[in-house]
Amino acid sequence: MTGVINPNVRQNKAVQLDDGVYWVGALDPGLRTFDIILSTANGTTYNAYLIEGSEGFAVVDTVKEEYADVFFSKLESVTDYSKIKYIVLNHLEPDHTGALPELLKRAPHAQVCISQRAQTMLKALLKTGLEDLSYTAVKTGDTLSLGDITLSFLNTPFLHWPDTQCTYLIEREILFSGDVFGCHFCDPRLFNDKVGDFRFSFDYYYAHIMRPFKQWVLEALDLIIPLSLKMIAPAHGPILRDRPRRYVTHYRELSTSSLSGKLGDDEKSLIIFYMSSYGNTARMAEAIYAGIDDVEGVRVSLYDLQGGETDPFVDLIEEADALMFGSPTINGDAVKPVWDLLSSLVVVNLKGKLGAAFGSYGWSGEAVGMVEDRMRGLKMRVPTPGLRIKLIPTDEELEDCKLFGREIAGILVGKNQNRGKIIEMAEL
Ligand code: FEO
């Protein structure tokens, strides 16, 4: 290791970030999976902070329970518990509140500061009522004084739980941002101008934690952008003291649709994904595609899942207004590439998008209904029953596919269009 590592990071002493501002967090270099779904190739850090004012201290967040001893040692290297005036909780997930119960025992006179939405969560977390707890629920613009310095709060819900908030130390121009601007990257050099290249971890974290809540990210950025920023101190990963504003700009870019700028003002995007074993579902897809293309105001795209990888499709899906999935039924199920794509969509917000399913089948034809159920589970609108055709579609059935496409496209642009006869051969 180089000489830029502050030995206090590993010696249970607080690391000073600025005048009266300390890192009292913990390193977890061995972590390889976070929250079950996130890979953490570099481990992570649980960043907690201690702020000193003329009238006392504030603790901002704690650490995962198993690292509580490290956290308390670092706290005690700067102050004793009687001087802690506030315990600010930007986010109540256990990786940031694991040491809270013990901290409350050691600093019983400290006032807990949480967001309005965090109150019920705090109650659940502590498994007690809040009657005996000294706490205040704050909202955007509320402030707390530590004498010569002031904490101001920004309500930033769903980043990434409903309770989340950011805390701004006005006089030092430091934003304690919780999970926002964080990443799972463990490097004892701590600061973004000293650690290794963490761009991948930063974007990966955004993609899995923040991306489903893009609209909330943009609302949070509206509060953050006007702030003077000397440093961003997130709850995970490097502390952003070198050009912190570029991370704000990057978040805005990541949260802003790129496709929408390429569509006309009133144009909607519809994407068809399909997989075909004998070419029958492919013929259906092409006919549906042609039907959709007849409808003004809809830009339709067609993808054969046999020729693609899932990850780039997820980006397309996020920005589409409507999605159609075509799958044959094999052994009573939709085919794996379709399920792979559908199961990878937990990182995007599909609520309210229009969905439809179709497919050829040989015997029982369950795939269409199963895909529809999955789309409903993802909170998509599935306004019309899917289209199933037994084995090879006839010319008449392909015409029905076109009508089906026109109907879905018509619903998408707010027109009522009849698709005519729907063939349900399974019921014959
Ligand atoms: Fe780092 Fe959402 O907890």
Short mmCIF file of C-alpha atoms and ligand atoms in Angstrom, two decimals:
data_model
loop_
_atom_site.label_atom_id
_atom_site.label_comp_id
_atom_site.label_asym_id
_atom_site.label_seq_id
_atom_site.Cartn_x
_atom_site.Cartn_y
_atom_site.Cartn_z
CA MET A 1 0.00 0.00 0.00
CA THR A 2 1.11 3.54 -0.60
CA GLY A 3 1.68 6.18 1.99
CA VAL A 4 -1.66 7.89 1.45
CA ILE A 5 -3.54 5.56 3.78
CA ASN A 6 -4.34 7.27 7.03
CA PRO A 7 -3.37 4.77 9.74
CA ASN A 8 -6.36 5.85 11.82
CA VAL A 9 -8.65 4.15 9.34
CA ARG A 10 -7.41 0.83 10.68
CA GLN A 11 -6.47 1.89 14.20
CA ASN A 12 -9.93 2.62 15.51
CA LYS A 13 -9.31 6.34 15.58
CA ALA A 14 -11.53 8.87 13.88
CA VAL A 15 -10.30 10.34 10.59
CA GLN A 16 -10.66 14.09 10.33
CA LEU A 17 -12.31 15.23 7.09
CA ASP A 18 -12.62 18.91 7.81
CA ASP A 19 -12.65 21.32 10.73
CA GLY A 20 -14.73 19.48 13.35
CA VAL A 21 -15.89 16.76 10.96
CA TYR A 22 -14.76 13.15 11.37
CA TRP A 23 -15.24 9.78 9.67
CA VAL A 24 -16.10 7.15 12.30
CA GLY A 25 -17.13 4.39 9.93
CA ALA A 26 -16.00 0.84 9.27
CA LEU A 27 -14.35 -1.06 6.43
CA ASP A 28 -15.81 -4.36 5.26
CA PRO A 29 -13.36 -5.52 2.59
CA GLY A 30 -14.50 -9.16 2.64
CA LEU A 31 -18.15 -8.60 1.74
CA ARG A 32 -19.03 -10.20 -1.61
CA THR A 33 -22.83 -9.91 -1.67
CA PHE A 34 -24.97 -7.10 -0.33
CA ASP A 35 -28.74 -7.28 0.21
CA ILE A 36 -28.67 -10.71 -1.49
CA ILE A 37 -28.73 -9.22 -5.02
CA LEU A 38 -25.68 -6.95 -5.24
CA SER A 39 -22.22 -8.25 -6.02
CA THR A 40 -19.55 -6.42 -4.05
CA ALA A 41 -16.25 -7.33 -5.63
CA ASN A 42 -14.42 -4.68 -3.60
CA GLY A 43 -16.32 -5.13 -0.34
CA THR A 44 -17.89 -2.01 1.09
CA THR A 45 -17.64 0.60 3.80
CA TYR A 46 -20.24 1.71 6.32
CA ASN A 47 -19.60 5.42 6.60
CA ALA A 48 -20.63 7.15 9.78
CA TYR A 49 -19.68 10.69 10.73
CA LEU A 50 -19.14 12.80 13.81
CA ILE A 51 -19.62 16.57 13.72
CA GLU A 52 -18.35 18.90 16.40
CA GLY A 53 -19.95 22.25 17.18
CA SER A 54 -19.46 24.73 19.99
CA GLU A 55 -22.47 23.26 21.84
CA GLY A 56 -21.88 19.57 21.32
CA PHE A 57 -21.57 16.78 18.79
CA ALA A 58 -23.83 15.17 16.22
CA VAL A 59 -23.43 11.61 15.00
CA VAL A 60 -24.59 11.03 11.43
CA ASP A 61 -25.56 7.38 10.88
CA THR A 62 -23.94 4.34 12.50
CA VAL A 63 -22.59 1.08 11.06
CA LYS A 64 -23.58 -2.55 10.57
CA GLU A 65 -23.97 -4.26 13.92
CA GLU A 66 -20.91 -6.50 13.63
CA TYR A 67 -18.73 -3.39 13.22
CA ALA A 68 -20.17 -1.55 16.22
CA ASP A 69 -16.97 -1.89 18.25
CA VAL A 70 -14.94 -0.16 15.53
CA PHE A 71 -17.49 2.63 15.36
CA PHE A 72 -17.54 3.19 19.12
CA SER A 73 -13.76 3.16 19.35
CA LYS A 74 -13.56 5.84 16.69
CA LEU A 75 -16.25 7.93 18.42
CA GLU A 76 -14.44 7.67 21.73
CA SER A 77 -11.21 8.85 20.13
CA VAL A 78 -12.85 12.28 19.70
CA THR A 79 -15.50 12.73 22.38
CA ASP A 80 -17.37 11.11 25.22
CA TYR A 81 -21.01 10.15 24.96
CA SER A 82 -22.30 12.89 27.28
CA LYS A 83 -21.40 15.49 24.65
CA ILE A 84 -23.43 13.89 21.86
CA LYS A 85 -26.41 16.18 21.35
CA TYR A 86 -27.93 14.68 18.21
CA ILE A 87 -27.99 11.30 16.47
CA VAL A 88 -28.96 11.94 12.85
CA LEU A 89 -30.24 8.92 10.95
CA ASN A 90 -30.32 9.56 7.24
CA HIS A 91 -31.51 6.01 6.56
CA LEU A 92 -32.68 3.21 8.84
CA GLU A 93 -31.52 0.17 6.89
CA PRO A 94 -29.54 -2.13 9.23
CA ASP A 95 -26.21 -1.45 7.54
CA HIS A 96 -26.50 2.08 8.97
CA THR A 97 -28.39 1.46 12.20
CA GLY A 98 -26.75 -1.71 13.46
CA ALA A 99 -25.00 0.15 16.26
CA LEU A 100 -27.97 2.39 17.07
CA PRO A 101 -29.49 0.44 20.00
CA GLU A 102 -26.15 0.40 21.78
CA LEU A 103 -25.48 4.06 20.93
CA LEU A 104 -28.83 5.00 22.46
CA LYS A 105 -27.79 3.22 25.65
CA ARG A 106 -24.44 5.00 25.75
CA ALA A 107 -25.83 8.44 24.81
CA PRO A 108 -29.34 8.39 26.33
CA HIS A 109 -29.67 12.18 26.32
CA ALA A 110 -29.00 12.56 22.61
CA GLN A 111 -31.93 13.55 20.44
CA VAL A 112 -32.53 11.32 17.42
CA CYS A 113 -33.25 13.18 14.16
CA ILE A 114 -35.11 11.28 11.46
CA SER A 115 -37.32 12.01 8.50
CA GLN A 116 -41.09 12.11 8.91
CA ARG A 117 -41.45 8.78 7.09
CA ALA A 118 -38.85 7.12 9.31
CA GLN A 119 -40.95 7.23 12.44
CA THR A 120 -42.82 3.96 11.92
CA MET A 121 -39.63 2.29 10.73
CA LEU A 122 -37.74 3.41 13.82
CA LYS A 123 -40.46 1.97 15.97
CA ALA A 124 -40.18 -1.36 14.15
CA LEU A 125 -36.40 -1.26 14.32
CA LEU A 126 -36.20 -0.65 18.05
CA LYS A 127 -39.15 -2.99 18.77
CA THR A 128 -40.47 -0.44 21.24
CA GLY A 129 -42.73 2.54 21.19
CA LEU A 130 -41.10 5.91 20.63
CA GLU A 131 -42.67 7.42 23.77
CA ASP A 132 -39.50 7.10 25.81
CA LEU A 133 -37.21 8.18 23.00
CA SER A 134 -36.12 11.77 22.55
CA TYR A 135 -36.51 12.28 18.82
CA THR A 136 -37.51 14.84 16.25
CA ALA A 137 -38.93 14.20 12.79
CA VAL A 138 -37.55 16.74 10.34
CA LYS A 139 -38.42 17.83 6.81
CA THR A 140 -36.75 19.82 4.07
CA GLY A 141 -35.51 23.15 5.35
CA ASP A 142 -35.59 22.24 9.04
CA THR A 143 -32.38 23.00 10.89
CA LEU A 144 -30.68 21.99 14.12
CA SER A 145 -27.98 24.03 15.79
CA LEU A 146 -24.77 22.84 17.37
CA GLY A 147 -23.90 26.39 18.42
CA ASP A 148 -21.56 27.73 15.80
CA ILE A 149 -22.60 25.26 13.10
CA THR A 150 -25.95 24.22 11.70
CA LEU A 151 -27.41 21.05 10.25
CA SER A 152 -30.03 21.44 7.56
CA PHE A 153 -32.20 18.58 6.28
CA LEU A 154 -33.32 17.57 2.82
CA ASN A 155 -36.21 15.18 2.46
CA THR A 156 -35.10 12.69 -0.24
CA PRO A 157 -37.44 9.70 0.04
CA PHE A 158 -36.95 6.31 -1.69
CA LEU A 159 -33.19 6.68 -2.05
CA HIS A 160 -33.33 3.91 -1.42
CA TRP A 161 -36.03 3.37 1.21
CA PRO A 162 -39.02 5.62 1.93
CA ASP A 163 -37.31 7.01 5.04
CA THR A 164 -34.20 8.45 3.43
CA GLN A 165 -32.99 12.00 3.90
CA CYS A 166 -29.77 13.97 3.43
CA THR A 167 -28.14 16.24 5.98
CA TYR A 168 -26.22 19.37 5.02
CA LEU A 169 -23.65 21.01 7.27
CA ILE A 170 -24.14 24.58 6.18
CA GLU A 171 -20.97 26.24 7.46
CA ARG A 172 -18.67 23.50 6.06
CA GLU A 173 -20.63 22.97 2.82
CA ILE A 174 -20.64 19.20 3.39
CA LEU A 175 -23.55 17.01 2.30
CA PHE A 176 -24.07 13.79 4.26
CA SER A 177 -25.99 12.04 1.56
CA GLY A 178 -26.86 8.58 2.89
CA ASP A 179 -26.95 5.97 0.12
CA VAL A 180 -27.13 8.70 -2.53
CA PHE A 181 -23.75 9.09 -4.31
CA GLY A 182 -22.56 5.98 -2.48
CA CYS A 183 -21.08 2.78 -3.81
CA HIS A 184 -19.82 -0.55 -2.55
CA PHE A 185 -16.11 0.03 -2.78
CA CYS A 186 -13.75 -0.54 0.11
CA ASP A 187 -10.48 1.34 0.02
CA PRO A 188 -8.76 2.52 3.20
CA ARG A 189 -7.54 5.60 1.37
CA LEU A 190 -11.13 6.85 1.84
CA PHE A 191 -11.16 9.89 -0.44
CA ASN A 192 -12.13 9.88 -4.10
CA ASP A 193 -8.85 11.54 -5.09
CA LYS A 194 -6.84 8.80 -3.33
CA VAL A 195 -8.71 5.50 -3.81
CA GLY A 196 -8.54 3.16 -6.79
CA ASP A 197 -10.77 3.47 -9.83
CA PHE A 198 -14.30 3.09 -8.48
CA ARG A 199 -16.30 4.20 -11.53
CA PHE A 200 -17.66 0.73 -12.15
CA SER A 201 -18.80 0.37 -8.54
CA PHE A 202 -20.39 3.82 -8.57
CA ASP A 203 -22.44 3.14 -11.70
CA TYR A 204 -23.26 -0.43 -10.63
CA TYR A 205 -24.57 0.84 -7.32
CA TYR A 206 -26.65 3.49 -9.04
CA ALA A 207 -28.06 0.90 -11.48
CA HIS A 208 -29.18 -1.46 -8.72
CA ILE A 209 -30.11 0.86 -5.88
CA MET A 210 -31.17 4.20 -7.34
CA ARG A 211 -32.29 3.39 -10.85
CA PRO A 212 -35.76 2.07 -9.92
CA PHE A 213 -36.38 5.43 -8.24
CA LYS A 214 -35.12 7.77 -10.96
CA GLN A 215 -37.95 10.24 -10.52
CA TRP A 216 -37.11 10.52 -6.83
CA VAL A 217 -33.44 10.96 -7.70
CA LEU A 218 -34.32 13.92 -9.91
CA GLU A 219 -36.43 15.45 -7.13
CA ALA A 220 -33.55 15.01 -4.70
CA LEU A 221 -31.14 16.61 -7.17
CA ASP A 222 -33.42 19.66 -7.36
CA LEU A 223 -32.70 20.12 -3.65
CA ILE A 224 -29.00 19.30 -3.87
CA ILE A 225 -27.97 21.27 -6.96
CA PRO A 226 -28.47 24.74 -5.39
CA LEU A 227 -26.16 23.83 -2.47
CA SER A 228 -22.55 24.92 -2.29
CA LEU A 229 -20.66 21.64 -2.12
CA LYS A 230 -17.17 21.29 -0.77
CA MET A 231 -17.60 17.62 -0.04
CA ILE A 232 -20.18 14.84 -0.37
CA ALA A 233 -19.99 12.29 2.43
CA PRO A 234 -22.06 9.26 1.43
CA ALA A 235 -22.95 6.25 3.54
CA HIS A 236 -20.90 3.82 1.44
CA GLY A 237 -17.67 4.04 -0.48
CA PRO A 238 -15.30 6.92 -1.16
CA ILE A 239 -15.83 10.36 0.33
CA LEU A 240 -16.21 12.77 -2.56
CA ARG A 241 -14.05 15.78 -1.80
CA ASP A 242 -12.47 16.23 -5.24
CA ARG A 243 -14.92 17.92 -7.61
CA PRO A 244 -18.03 16.66 -5.81
CA ARG A 245 -20.35 18.41 -8.24
CA ARG A 246 -19.38 16.12 -11.09
CA TYR A 247 -21.08 13.26 -9.22
CA VAL A 248 -24.23 15.36 -9.00
CA THR A 249 -24.04 15.98 -12.74
CA HIS A 250 -23.42 12.28 -13.37
CA TYR A 251 -26.48 11.36 -11.31
CA ARG A 252 -28.58 13.72 -13.37
CA GLU A 253 -27.31 12.15 -16.58
CA LEU A 254 -27.99 8.64 -15.29
CA SER A 255 -31.50 9.62 -14.23
CA THR A 256 -32.52 11.37 -17.40
CA SER A 257 -34.03 9.42 -20.26
CA SER A 258 -31.86 9.38 -23.37
CA LEU A 259 -34.35 7.78 -25.73
CA SER A 260 -37.19 10.20 -25.13
CA GLY A 261 -35.24 12.98 -26.82
CA LYS A 262 -35.18 10.96 -30.00
CA LEU A 263 -38.91 10.40 -30.14
CA GLY A 264 -41.40 12.93 -31.39
CA ASP A 265 -43.29 14.97 -28.81
CA ASP A 266 -46.38 12.75 -28.89
CA GLU A 267 -44.66 9.59 -30.01
CA LYS A 268 -44.71 6.41 -27.91
CA SER A 269 -42.18 3.60 -27.91
CA LEU A 270 -43.28 -0.05 -28.06
CA ILE A 271 -40.82 -2.93 -28.05
CA ILE A 272 -41.56 -6.53 -28.98
CA PHE A 273 -39.30 -9.24 -27.60
CA TYR A 274 -39.83 -12.79 -28.75
CA MET A 275 -38.31 -16.22 -28.89
CA SER A 276 -39.36 -18.85 -31.38
CA SER A 277 -38.54 -22.54 -31.63
CA TYR A 278 -40.06 -23.45 -35.03
CA GLY A 279 -40.56 -19.96 -36.44
CA ASN A 280 -44.26 -19.76 -35.57
CA THR A 281 -43.98 -17.26 -32.73
CA ALA A 282 -41.55 -15.33 -34.95
CA ARG A 283 -44.21 -15.08 -37.68
CA MET A 284 -46.69 -13.86 -35.11
CA ALA A 285 -44.18 -11.26 -33.90
CA GLU A 286 -43.55 -9.96 -37.40
CA ALA A 287 -47.28 -9.67 -38.12
CA ILE A 288 -47.91 -7.91 -34.79
CA TYR A 289 -45.01 -5.60 -35.62
CA ALA A 290 -46.57 -4.75 -38.99
CA GLY A 291 -49.91 -4.05 -37.32
CA ILE A 292 -48.37 -1.72 -34.77
CA ASP A 293 -46.45 0.10 -37.49
CA ASP A 294 -49.78 1.06 -39.06
CA VAL A 295 -50.66 3.15 -36.01
CA GLU A 296 -49.54 6.73 -36.09
CA GLY A 297 -47.66 7.94 -33.04
CA VAL A 298 -46.06 4.60 -32.10
CA ARG A 299 -42.41 3.76 -32.75
CA VAL A 300 -42.16 -0.02 -32.70
CA SER A 301 -38.98 -2.13 -32.35
CA LEU A 302 -38.62 -5.89 -32.76
CA TYR A 303 -36.03 -8.06 -31.03
CA ASP A 304 -35.43 -11.79 -31.28
CA LEU A 305 -34.08 -12.88 -27.89
CA GLN A 306 -32.06 -15.58 -29.60
CA GLY A 307 -29.76 -12.87 -30.88
CA GLY A 308 -29.37 -10.63 -27.88
CA GLU A 309 -28.10 -10.30 -24.35
CA THR A 310 -30.26 -9.26 -21.45
CA ASP A 311 -28.43 -6.25 -20.02
CA PRO A 312 -28.72 -3.86 -23.00
CA PHE A 313 -32.39 -4.79 -23.35
CA VAL A 314 -33.02 -3.66 -19.79
CA ASP A 315 -32.01 -0.12 -20.79
CA LEU A 316 -34.42 -0.19 -23.73
CA ILE A 317 -37.24 -1.56 -21.59
CA GLU A 318 -36.82 1.16 -19.02
CA GLU A 319 -37.44 3.85 -21.59
CA ALA A 320 -40.21 2.11 -23.55
CA ASP A 321 -43.87 2.97 -23.06
CA ALA A 322 -45.12 -0.50 -23.91
CA LEU A 323 -43.70 -4.01 -24.06
CA MET A 324 -44.81 -7.19 -25.75
CA PHE A 325 -43.32 -10.59 -25.06
CA GLY A 326 -43.72 -13.54 -27.39
CA SER A 327 -42.97 -17.05 -26.21
CA PRO A 328 -43.86 -20.53 -27.38
CA THR A 329 -45.03 -22.93 -24.71
CA ILE A 330 -42.58 -25.73 -24.07
CA ASN A 331 -43.27 -28.25 -21.32
CA GLY A 332 -46.07 -26.05 -20.02
CA ASP A 333 -43.87 -23.00 -19.57
CA ALA A 334 -42.52 -19.91 -21.32
CA VAL A 335 -38.98 -20.35 -22.60
CA LYS A 336 -35.90 -19.48 -20.56
CA PRO A 337 -34.69 -16.39 -22.49
CA VAL A 338 -38.07 -14.76 -21.89
CA TRP A 339 -37.95 -15.56 -18.18
CA ASP A 340 -34.34 -14.38 -18.00
CA LEU A 341 -35.36 -11.02 -19.39
CA LEU A 342 -38.44 -10.73 -17.21
CA SER A 343 -36.50 -11.66 -14.09
CA SER A 344 -33.86 -9.03 -14.76
CA LEU A 345 -36.36 -6.19 -14.63
CA VAL A 346 -36.39 -5.68 -10.87
CA VAL A 347 -33.89 -2.84 -11.34
CA VAL A 348 -36.29 -0.73 -13.40
CA ASN A 349 -39.61 0.86 -12.62
CA LEU A 350 -42.22 -0.68 -14.94
CA LYS A 351 -45.26 0.57 -13.08
CA GLY A 352 -47.96 1.64 -15.51
CA LYS A 353 -46.20 0.55 -18.68
CA LEU A 354 -48.47 -1.23 -21.14
CA GLY A 355 -47.87 -4.94 -21.61
CA ALA A 356 -49.11 -7.76 -23.80
CA ALA A 357 -48.08 -11.33 -24.56
CA PHE A 358 -48.43 -13.71 -27.46
CA GLY A 359 -47.15 -17.06 -28.63
CA SER A 360 -47.62 -20.18 -30.63
CA TYR A 361 -48.18 -23.46 -28.86
CA GLY A 362 -48.58 -27.12 -29.63
CA TRP A 363 -50.68 -28.56 -26.85
CA SER A 364 -51.75 -26.48 -23.87
CA GLY A 365 -50.36 -22.94 -24.38
CA GLU A 366 -49.67 -21.78 -20.80
CA ALA A 367 -46.79 -19.45 -21.66
CA VAL A 368 -48.88 -16.42 -22.61
CA GLY A 369 -50.85 -16.42 -19.37
CA MET A 370 -47.71 -16.95 -17.30
CA VAL A 371 -45.96 -14.02 -18.96
CA GLU A 372 -49.05 -11.87 -18.40
CA ASP A 373 -49.05 -12.78 -14.72
CA ARG A 374 -45.41 -11.77 -14.46
CA MET A 375 -46.09 -8.44 -16.14
CA ARG A 376 -48.93 -7.76 -13.71
CA GLY A 377 -46.58 -8.69 -10.89
CA LEU A 378 -44.24 -6.00 -12.18
CA LYS A 379 -47.17 -3.55 -11.92
CA MET A 380 -47.56 -3.24 -15.67
CA ARG A 381 -50.97 -2.69 -17.27
CA VAL A 382 -52.13 -5.70 -19.25
CA PRO A 383 -55.37 -4.37 -20.72
CA THR A 384 -56.24 -7.12 -23.15
CA PRO A 385 -55.88 -10.91 -23.20
CA GLY A 386 -52.82 -12.22 -24.99
CA LEU A 387 -52.91 -13.86 -28.37
CA ARG A 388 -52.27 -17.60 -28.64
CA ILE A 389 -52.20 -19.53 -31.89
CA LYS A 390 -51.92 -23.28 -32.19
CA LEU A 391 -48.88 -24.37 -34.19
CA ILE A 392 -48.43 -22.70 -37.60
CA PRO A 393 -50.37 -19.45 -38.04
CA THR A 394 -52.60 -19.35 -41.12
CA ASP A 395 -52.92 -16.24 -43.26
CA GLU A 396 -56.16 -15.45 -41.45
CA GLU A 397 -54.46 -15.86 -38.08
CA LEU A 398 -51.59 -13.63 -39.13
CA GLU A 399 -54.20 -11.02 -39.97
CA ASP A 400 -55.44 -11.41 -36.42
CA CYS A 401 -51.91 -10.82 -35.23
CA LYS A 402 -51.86 -7.54 -37.13
CA LEU A 403 -55.16 -6.54 -35.56
CA PHE A 404 -53.80 -7.50 -32.15
CA GLY A 405 -50.80 -5.24 -32.73
CA ARG A 406 -53.05 -2.40 -33.85
CA GLU A 407 -55.24 -2.81 -30.80
CA ILE A 408 -52.32 -2.63 -28.36
CA ALA A 409 -50.83 0.33 -30.22
CA GLY A 410 -54.24 2.00 -30.27
CA ILE A 411 -54.57 1.63 -26.51
CA LEU A 412 -51.07 3.06 -26.14
CA VAL A 413 -51.96 6.24 -28.01
CA GLY A 414 -55.46 6.44 -26.54
CA LYS A 415 -57.45 5.19 -29.52
CA ASN A 416 -59.98 2.39 -29.38
CA GLN A 417 -59.25 -0.05 -32.12
CA ASN A 418 -60.88 -3.42 -32.50
CA ARG A 419 -58.67 -6.36 -33.19
CA GLY A 420 -61.51 -8.57 -34.42
CA LYS A 421 -61.57 -12.28 -33.77
CA ILE A 422 -59.13 -13.75 -31.26
CA ILE A 423 -58.24 -17.34 -31.86
CA GLU A 424 -58.16 -19.44 -28.70
CA MET A 425 -57.50 -22.82 -30.15
CA ALA A 426 -56.82 -24.32 -26.75
CA GLU A 427 -60.52 -24.05 -25.96
CA LEU A 428 -61.66 -25.93 -29.06
FE1 FEO B 1 -26.82 1.40 2.69
FE2 FEO B 1 -30.01 1.37 1.82
O1 FEO B 1 -28.59 0.98 2.94
#
